[in-house]
PDB file of C-alpha atoms in Angstrom:
ATOM      1  CA  MET A 299      13.962 -26.153  14.275  1.00 50.00           C
ATOM      2  CA  ALA A 300      13.390 -26.011  10.240  1.00 48.00           C
ATOM      3  CA  ALA A 301       9.407 -25.929  11.367  1.00 51.00           C
ATOM      4  CA  TRP A 302      10.369 -23.098  14.187  1.00 49.00           C
ATOM      5  CA  LEU A 303      12.059 -20.870  12.125  1.00 55.00           C
ATOM      6  CA  ALA A 304       9.515 -21.155   9.284  1.00 52.00           C
ATOM      7  CA  LEU A 305       7.188 -19.769  11.730  1.00 57.00           C
ATOM      8  CA  LYS A 306       8.620 -16.854  12.099  1.00 56.00           C
ATOM      9  CA  GLN A 307       9.258 -15.494   8.617  1.00 61.00           C
ATOM     10  CA  LEU A 308       7.670 -12.514   7.084  1.00 61.00           C
ATOM     11  CA  LEU A 309       4.743 -13.790   4.339  1.00 60.00           C
ATOM     12  CA  THR A 310       4.524 -12.955   0.948  1.00 70.00           C
ATOM     13  CA  LEU A 311       1.993 -10.859  -0.347  1.00 75.00           C
ATOM     14  CA  ILE A 312      -0.393 -12.537  -2.722  1.00 73.00           C
ATOM     15  CA  ILE A 313      -1.271 -11.067  -6.168  1.00 71.00           C
ATOM     16  CA  ALA A 314      -2.900 -13.422  -7.834  1.00 78.00           C
ATOM     17  CA  TYR A 315      -7.005 -12.987  -6.956  1.00 85.00           C
ATOM     18  CA  ASN A 316      -9.542 -14.910  -8.347  1.00 81.00           C
ATOM     19  CA  SER A 317      -7.271 -18.083  -9.000  1.00 88.00           C
ATOM     20  CA  THR A 318      -7.684 -21.765  -8.418  1.00 89.00           C
ATOM     21  CA  ALA A 319      -4.768 -21.804  -6.424  1.00 88.00           C
ATOM     22  CA  LEU A 320      -5.723 -18.794  -4.009  1.00 90.00           C
ATOM     23  CA  LYS A 321      -9.379 -21.061  -4.322  1.00 90.00           C
ATOM     24  CA  THR A 322      -8.224 -23.602  -3.255  1.00 91.00           C
ATOM     25  CA  LEU A 323      -5.792 -22.494  -0.590  1.00 91.00           C
ATOM     26  CA  ALA A 324      -9.180 -20.686   0.852  1.00 92.00           C
ATOM     27  CA  SER A 325     -11.258 -24.318   0.982  1.00 92.00           C
ATOM     28  CA  LYS A 326      -8.552 -25.499   2.967  1.00 92.00           C
ATOM     29  CA  LEU A 327      -8.129 -22.752   5.355  1.00 92.00           C
ATOM     30  CA  LYS A 328     -11.657 -22.927   6.102  1.00 92.00           C
ATOM     31  CA  SER A 329     -11.999 -26.595   6.558  1.00 93.00           C
ATOM     32  CA  THR A 330      -9.149 -26.592   8.959  1.00 92.00           C
ATOM     33  CA  CYS A 331     -10.518 -24.238  10.981  1.00 91.00           C
ATOM     34  CA  LYS A 332     -13.770 -25.901  11.212  1.00 89.00           C
ATOM     35  CA  ALA A 333     -12.226 -29.502  12.045  1.00 92.00           C
ATOM     36  CA  GLU A 334      -9.969 -27.128  14.571  1.00 90.00           C
ATOM     37  CA  LYS A 335     -12.603 -25.394  16.096  1.00 89.00           C
ATOM     38  CA  ALA A 336     -10.715 -21.806  15.397  1.00 90.00           C
ATOM     39  CA  VAL A 337     -11.985 -18.886  15.396  1.00 91.00           C
ATOM     40  CA  GLY A 338      -9.121 -18.032  13.038  1.00 93.00           C
ATOM     41  CA  LEU A 339      -6.555 -18.856  11.027  1.00 94.00           C
ATOM     42  CA  ALA A 340      -3.161 -18.322   9.393  1.00 94.00           C
ATOM     43  CA  ALA A 341      -1.911 -19.975   6.385  1.00 91.00           C
ATOM     44  CA  GLN A 342       1.603 -19.771   7.353  1.00 88.00           C
ATOM     45  CA  GLN A 343       0.264 -21.726  10.038  1.00 88.00           C
ATOM     46  CA  CYS A 344      -0.210 -24.663   7.371  1.00 86.00           C
ATOM     47  CA  GLY A 345       3.048 -24.338   5.603  1.00 85.00           C
ATOM     48  CA  VAL A 346       1.840 -22.059   3.140  1.00 87.00           C
ATOM     49  CA  ASP A 347       3.780 -18.517   2.397  1.00 87.00           C
ATOM     50  CA  ALA A 348       0.757 -15.777   1.666  1.00 88.00           C
ATOM     51  CA  SER A 349      -0.556 -13.196   3.874  1.00 91.00           C
ATOM     52  CA  ILE A 350      -4.078 -15.019   4.149  1.00 93.00           C
ATOM     53  CA  VAL A 351      -5.891 -14.444   7.385  1.00 95.00           C
ATOM     54  CA  TYR A 352      -9.296 -16.918   7.669  1.00 95.00           C
ATOM     55  CA  LEU A 353     -11.857 -16.150  10.050  1.00 94.00           C
ATOM     56  CA  GLU A 354     -14.883 -17.781  11.157  1.00 89.00           C
ATOM     57  CA  GLU A 355     -18.099 -15.814  12.488  1.00 80.00           C
ATOM     58  CA  PRO A 356     -18.859 -17.083  16.144  1.00 67.00           C
ATOM     59  CA  SER A 357     -22.182 -15.485  15.924  1.00 66.00           C
ATOM     60  CA  SER A 358     -23.579 -16.091  12.338  1.00 61.00           C
ATOM     61  CA  SER A 359     -23.040 -18.450   8.966  1.00 62.00           C
ATOM     62  CA  SER A 360     -20.733 -15.817   7.580  1.00 66.00           C
ATOM     63  CA  ASN A 361     -16.932 -15.968   7.244  1.00 73.00           C
ATOM     64  CA  THR A 362     -13.982 -14.073   6.187  1.00 89.00           C
ATOM     65  CA  PHE A 363     -11.102 -14.271   3.893  1.00 94.00           C
ATOM     66  CA  LEU A 364      -8.535 -10.988   4.498  1.00 95.00           C
ATOM     67  CA  ILE A 365      -6.394 -11.090   1.732  1.00 94.00           C
ATOM     68  CA  ASN A 366      -2.860  -9.130   2.489  1.00 94.00           C
ATOM     69  CA  PRO A 367      -4.655  -7.443   5.524  1.00 95.00           C
ATOM     70  CA  GLN A 368      -3.043  -4.572   7.000  1.00 95.00           C
ATOM     71  CA  ILE A 369      -4.146  -2.596  10.409  1.00 96.00           C
ATOM     72  CA  VAL A 370      -4.527   0.916  10.111  1.00 94.00           C
ATOM     73  CA  LYS A 371      -6.405   1.833  12.992  1.00 94.00           C
ATOM     74  CA  ARG A 372      -5.798   0.483  16.714  1.00 95.00           C
ATOM     75  CA  SER A 373      -8.052   1.964  19.389  1.00 95.00           C
ATOM     76  CA  PRO A 374      -6.160   3.742  22.276  1.00 93.00           C
ATOM     77  CA  GLU A 375      -3.862   1.794  24.369  1.00 93.00           C
ATOM     78  CA  THR A 376      -5.164   2.618  27.309  1.00 93.00           C
ATOM     79  CA  GLU A 377      -8.217   0.373  26.546  1.00 94.00           C
ATOM     80  CA  MET A 378      -6.493  -2.758  25.402  1.00 95.00           C
ATOM     81  CA  LYS A 379      -7.729  -5.976  27.001  1.00 95.00           C
ATOM     82  CA  PRO A 380      -5.936  -8.772  28.702  1.00 95.00           C
ATOM     83  CA  TRP A 381      -6.229 -12.382  27.266  1.00 95.00           C
ATOM     84  CA  THR A 382      -5.000 -15.734  28.037  1.00 95.00           C
ATOM     85  CA  GLU A 383      -4.215 -17.114  24.110  1.00 95.00           C
ATOM     86  CA  PHE A 384      -2.871 -20.723  22.886  1.00 92.00           C
ATOM     87  CA  CYS A 385      -2.346 -21.475  19.460  1.00 93.00           C
ATOM     88  CA  LEU A 386      -2.008 -24.346  16.817  1.00 92.00           C
ATOM     89  CA  VAL A 387       1.048 -24.936  15.803  1.00 90.00           C
ATOM     90  CA  LEU A 388       2.212 -24.901  19.787  1.00 91.00           C
ATOM     91  CA  PRO A 389       1.281 -27.440  22.644  1.00 89.00           C
ATOM     92  CA  PRO A 390      -2.197 -27.427  23.752  1.00 88.00           C
ATOM     93  CA  SER A 391      -1.268 -27.177  27.324  1.00 90.00           C
ATOM     94  CA  LEU A 392       1.001 -23.953  26.281  1.00 92.00           C
ATOM     95  CA  LYS A 393      -1.278 -20.659  27.326  1.00 93.00           C
ATOM     96  CA  ILE A 394      -0.135 -16.975  27.571  1.00 93.00           C
ATOM     97  CA  GLU A 395      -1.442 -13.985  29.159  1.00 93.00           C
ATOM     98  CA  LEU A 396      -1.169 -11.013  26.764  1.00 94.00           C
ATOM     99  CA  LEU A 397      -2.615  -7.670  25.655  1.00 95.00           C
ATOM    100  CA  ARG A 398      -4.624  -6.849  22.884  1.00 96.00           C
ATOM    101  CA  ASP A 399      -6.063  -4.142  21.012  1.00 96.00           C
ATOM    102  CA  SER A 400     -10.161  -3.843  21.523  1.00 97.00           C
ATOM    103  CA  SER A 401     -10.505  -3.009  18.714  1.00 97.00           C
ATOM    104  CA  VAL A 402      -8.885  -2.767  14.934  1.00 97.00           C
ATOM    105  CA  THR A 403      -9.864  -1.639  11.730  1.00 96.00           C
ATOM    106  CA  VAL A 404      -8.298  -3.616   8.995  1.00 96.00           C
ATOM    107  CA  GLU A 405      -7.724  -3.247   4.972  1.00 95.00           C
ATOM    108  CA  TYR A 406      -7.695  -5.955   3.120  1.00 95.00           C
ATOM    109  CA  ASN A 407      -7.972  -7.588  -0.168  1.00 93.00           C
ATOM    110  CA  ASP A 408     -11.168 -10.429  -0.423  1.00 92.00           C
ATOM    111  CA  LEU A 409     -10.167 -13.513  -2.789  1.00 91.00           C
ATOM    112  CA  THR A 410     -11.578 -11.649  -6.075  1.00 91.00           C
ATOM    113  CA  GLY A 411      -9.156  -8.386  -5.073  1.00 92.00           C
ATOM    114  CA  GLU A 412     -11.727  -6.364  -4.075  1.00 92.00           C
ATOM    115  CA  ARG A 413     -10.409  -4.038  -1.624  1.00 92.00           C
ATOM    116  CA  GLY A 414     -12.477  -3.864   1.870  1.00 93.00           C
ATOM    117  CA  THR A 415     -11.928  -2.279   5.016  1.00 94.00           C
ATOM    118  CA  ARG A 416     -13.695  -3.718   8.321  1.00 94.00           C
ATOM    119  CA  THR A 417     -13.345  -2.987  12.030  1.00 96.00           C
ATOM    120  CA  PHE A 418     -13.053  -5.758  14.208  1.00 95.00           C
ATOM    121  CA  THR A 419     -13.613  -5.748  18.236  1.00 95.00           C
ATOM    122  CA  GLY A 420     -14.332  -8.133  21.309  1.00 94.00           C
ATOM    123  CA  GLU A 421     -13.243 -11.571  20.104  1.00 93.00           C
ATOM    124  CA  LEU A 422     -12.775 -11.002  16.798  1.00 94.00           C
ATOM    125  CA  SER A 423     -10.504  -8.282  17.138  1.00 96.00           C
ATOM    126  CA  ARG A 424      -8.081 -10.606  19.536  1.00 96.00           C
ATOM    127  CA  ALA A 425      -8.410 -13.212  16.756  1.00 95.00           C
ATOM    128  CA  VAL A 426      -7.601 -11.284  13.528  1.00 96.00           C
ATOM    129  CA  GLN A 427      -4.578  -9.653  15.675  1.00 97.00           C
ATOM    130  CA  HIS A 428      -3.341 -12.919  16.452  1.00 96.00           C
ATOM    131  CA  GLU A 429      -3.664 -14.297  13.001  1.00 95.00           C
ATOM    132  CA  MET A 430      -1.986 -11.325  11.950  1.00 95.00           C
ATOM    133  CA  ASP A 431       0.885 -11.660  14.030  1.00 95.00           C
ATOM    134  CA  HIS A 432       1.757 -15.262  12.264  1.00 92.00           C
ATOM    135  CA  ASP A 433       1.919 -13.024   8.903  1.00 88.00           C
ATOM    136  CA  ARG A 434       4.750 -10.791  10.510  1.00 88.00           C
ATOM    137  CA  GLY A 435       6.719 -14.066  11.960  1.00 88.00           C
ATOM    138  CA  ILE A 436       5.669 -13.512  15.438  1.00 92.00           C
ATOM    139  CA  LEU A 437       4.152 -15.813  18.099  1.00 93.00           C
ATOM    140  CA  ILE A 438       2.420 -15.714  21.445  1.00 94.00           C
ATOM    141  CA  VAL A 439       5.705 -16.969  22.801  1.00 93.00           C
ATOM    142  CA  ASP A 440       6.607 -13.256  21.686  1.00 93.00           C
ATOM    143  CA  HIS A 441       4.533 -11.394  24.030  1.00 93.00           C
ATOM    144  CA  SER A 442       5.601 -13.607  26.980  1.00 91.00           C
ATOM    145  CA  ALA A 443       6.996 -11.358  29.771  1.00 85.00           C
ATOM    146  CA  SER A 444      10.014 -13.524  30.284  1.00 85.00           C
ATOM    147  CA  LEU A 445      11.490 -16.854  29.097  1.00 88.00           C
ATOM    148  CA  THR A 446      10.996 -18.245  32.525  1.00 87.00           C
ATOM    149  CA  SER A 447       7.649 -18.563  31.806  1.00 85.00           C
ATOM    150  CA  LEU A 448       7.676 -20.677  28.703  1.00 89.00           C
ATOM    151  CA  PRO A 449       8.348 -24.377  28.741  1.00 88.00           C
ATOM    152  CA  PRO A 450      12.458 -25.001  28.577  1.00 89.00           C
ATOM    153  CA  TRP A 451      12.574 -26.221  24.538  1.00 87.00           C
ATOM    154  CA  ILE A 452      10.929 -23.085  24.299  1.00 88.00           C
ATOM    155  CA  ALA A 453      13.191 -20.611  26.010  1.00 89.00           C
ATOM    156  CA  SER A 454      16.276 -22.313  24.542  1.00 89.00           C
ATOM    157  CA  LEU A 455      14.688 -21.752  20.739  1.00 86.00           C
ATOM    158  CA  GLU A 456      13.707 -18.072  21.754  1.00 87.00           C
ATOM    159  CA  ALA A 457      16.505 -17.119  23.987  1.00 86.00           C
ATOM    160  CA  ASP A 458      19.196 -15.650  20.983  1.00 86.00           C
ATOM    161  CA  SER A 459      16.000 -13.041  19.854  1.00 88.00           C
ATOM    162  CA  HIS A 460      13.581 -12.844  22.221  1.00 89.00           C
ATOM    163  CA  ASP A 461      14.007  -9.008  23.551  1.00 90.00           C
ATOM    164  CA  GLN A 462      14.365  -8.129  19.682  1.00 90.00           C
ATOM    165  CA  ARG A 463      10.881 -10.284  19.203  1.00 89.00           C
ATOM    166  CA  GLN A 464       8.943  -8.850  22.359  1.00 91.00           C
ATOM    167  CA  ALA A 465       9.579  -5.355  20.822  1.00 91.00           C
ATOM    168  CA  VAL A 466       7.661  -6.410  17.604  1.00 91.00           C
ATOM    169  CA  ALA A 467       4.965  -7.902  19.281  1.00 92.00           C
ATOM    170  CA  PHE A 468       4.449  -5.379  21.254  1.00 92.00           C
ATOM    171  CA  ARG A 469       4.387  -2.859  18.373  1.00 90.00           C
ATOM    172  CA  ARG A 470       1.442  -1.060  17.801  1.00 90.00           C
ATOM    173  CA  SER A 471       2.220   0.556  14.631  1.00 88.00           C
ATOM    174  CA  VAL A 472      -0.380   1.490  11.787  1.00 90.00           C
ATOM    175  CA  ALA A 473      -0.282   1.290   7.896  1.00 88.00           C
ATOM    176  CA  CYS A 474      -1.181   3.814   5.667  1.00 84.00           C
ATOM    177  CA  GLY A 475      -4.343   2.770   4.244  1.00 77.00           C
ATOM    178  CA  VAL A 476      -6.152   3.930   1.433  1.00 73.00           C
ATOM    179  CA  GLU A 477      -6.927   7.452   3.139  1.00 74.00           C
ATOM    180  CA  CYS A 478      -3.748   8.027   4.006  1.00 77.00           C
ATOM    181  CA  GLN A 479      -1.890   7.459   0.842  1.00 75.00           C
ATOM    182  CA  ASP A 480      -5.098  10.002  -0.497  1.00 73.00           C
ATOM    183  CA  ARG A 481      -4.492  12.198   1.403  1.00 70.00           C
ATOM    184  CA  ARG A 482      -0.445  12.155   1.255  1.00 72.00           C
ATOM    185  CA  LYS A 483      -1.019  12.470  -2.708  1.00 74.00           C
ATOM    186  CA  LEU A 484      -2.996  15.746  -2.302  1.00 66.00           C
ATOM    187  CA  ALA A 485      -0.270  17.104   0.245  1.00 67.00           C
ATOM    188  CA  LYS A 486       2.132  16.041  -2.662  1.00 70.00           C
ATOM    189  CA  GLN A 487      -0.019  18.079  -5.507  1.00 63.00           C
ATOM    190  CA  SER A 488      -0.380  21.275  -3.204  1.00 58.00           C
ATOM    191  CA  ARG A 489       3.049  21.167  -2.460  1.00 62.00           C
ATOM    192  CA  THR A 490       4.488  21.258  -6.355  1.00 62.00           C
ATOM    193  CA  ASN A 491       1.285  23.202  -7.339  1.00 53.00           C
ATOM    194  CA  THR A 492       1.084  26.706  -8.396  1.00 56.00           C
ATOM    195  CA  LYS A 493      -2.311  27.390 -10.177  1.00 65.00           C
ATOM    196  CA  ARG A 494      -4.806  29.589  -8.278  1.00 63.00           C
ATOM    197  CA  GLN A 495      -7.535  26.631  -9.346  1.00 67.00           C
ATOM    198  CA  ASP A 496      -5.570  23.505  -8.780  1.00 70.00           C
ATOM    199  CA  VAL A 497      -4.771  24.546  -5.207  1.00 66.00           C
ATOM    200  CA  LEU A 498      -8.528  25.763  -5.005  1.00 70.00           C
ATOM    201  CA  ASP A 499      -9.672  21.801  -5.840  1.00 74.00           C
ATOM    202  CA  LEU A 500      -7.035  20.635  -3.968  1.00 72.00           C
ATOM    203  CA  SER A 501      -8.626  22.441  -0.787  1.00 72.00           C
ATOM    204  CA  ARG A 502     -12.011  21.107  -1.715  1.00 76.00           C
ATOM    205  CA  GLN A 503     -10.772  17.141  -1.833  1.00 76.00           C
ATOM    206  CA  ARG A 504      -8.716  17.538   1.100  1.00 73.00           C
ATOM    207  CA  SER A 505     -12.099  19.372   3.171  1.00 74.00           C
ATOM    208  CA  ARG A 506     -14.024  16.385   2.002  1.00 76.00           C
ATOM    209  CA  LEU A 507     -11.638  14.037   3.133  1.00 74.00           C
ATOM    210  CA  TYR A 508     -10.991  15.631   6.563  1.00 71.00           C
ATOM    211  CA  GLY A 509     -14.652  16.817   6.810  1.00 69.00           C
ATOM    212  CA  THR A 510     -13.141  20.251   7.043  1.00 68.00           C
ATOM    213  CA  SER A 511     -13.844  24.083   5.328  1.00 62.00           C
ATOM    214  CA  GLU A 512     -12.694  24.625   1.923  1.00 55.00           C
ATOM    215  CA  LYS A 513     -10.076  26.879   3.392  1.00 54.00           C
ATOM    216  CA  ALA A 514      -8.850  28.111  -0.328  1.00 49.00           C
ATOM    217  CA  VAL A 515     -11.986  29.812  -0.739  1.00 49.00           C
ATOM    218  CA  GLN A 516     -11.336  32.284   1.443  1.00 54.00           C
ATOM    219  CA  CYS A 517      -8.146  33.855  -0.107  1.00 56.00           C
ATOM    220  CA  PRO A 518      -8.302  37.353  -1.523  1.00 54.00           C
ATOM    221  CA  PRO A 519      -7.061  37.309  -4.896  1.00 58.00           C
ATOM    222  CA  PRO A 520      -3.677  37.531  -6.094  1.00 57.00           C
ATOM    223  CA  PRO A 521      -0.807  38.939  -6.080  1.00 55.00           C
ATOM    224  CA  ILE A 522      -2.461  39.007  -1.594  1.00 52.00           C
ATOM    225  CA  PRO A 523      -1.520  35.493  -0.247  1.00 51.00           C
ATOM    226  CA  CYS A 524      -3.625  33.564   1.405  1.00 51.00           C
ATOM    227  CA  ILE A 525      -2.696  32.982   5.730  1.00 44.00           C
TER     228      ILE A 525
END
């Protein structure tokens, strides 16, 4: 029961990048993933309270560590793909049919703390969503349509909170990434800044972010308002 509850916990964000402990954990995740012939592995599956996901690229020799990953963009809901999944922390005979976004864009830190962004499609999209579910304490059983389709012992553990956990599993939220935060910062500045040159500079910055024209450039000189 304690182990089951541990799998349901939100994980702690990593702040000590490029450390010996983090490198050791990353090495163990990689070796465990290879030993299990898995596409990906989350630290939580190994009993480690840390937001880190390892992905092994199936078609190349490269591999990816995602530290503190967050999804900042998803493909349209109408393009979601059906998958049949199993999980290393559950009985191998247990398979769940579920839907995953066909593509997701993820912001993350690498082992040195450098920020990166990557869009995943196909099997890697499925894998990264599965592993990031672990980060928020969600298992594939939480995607199950009903408790009756689960083994009795799992159904009994899930009975009290399955509806709530299913709602979390189905939630397609996106985080406000670096670009989004930059836009919010510019919007806040433009609401509080009354200097005309500053407004013009903000307009130019915003146009670069959004790929639009610089509206403030066409504003007439004061006191005529720009509308």
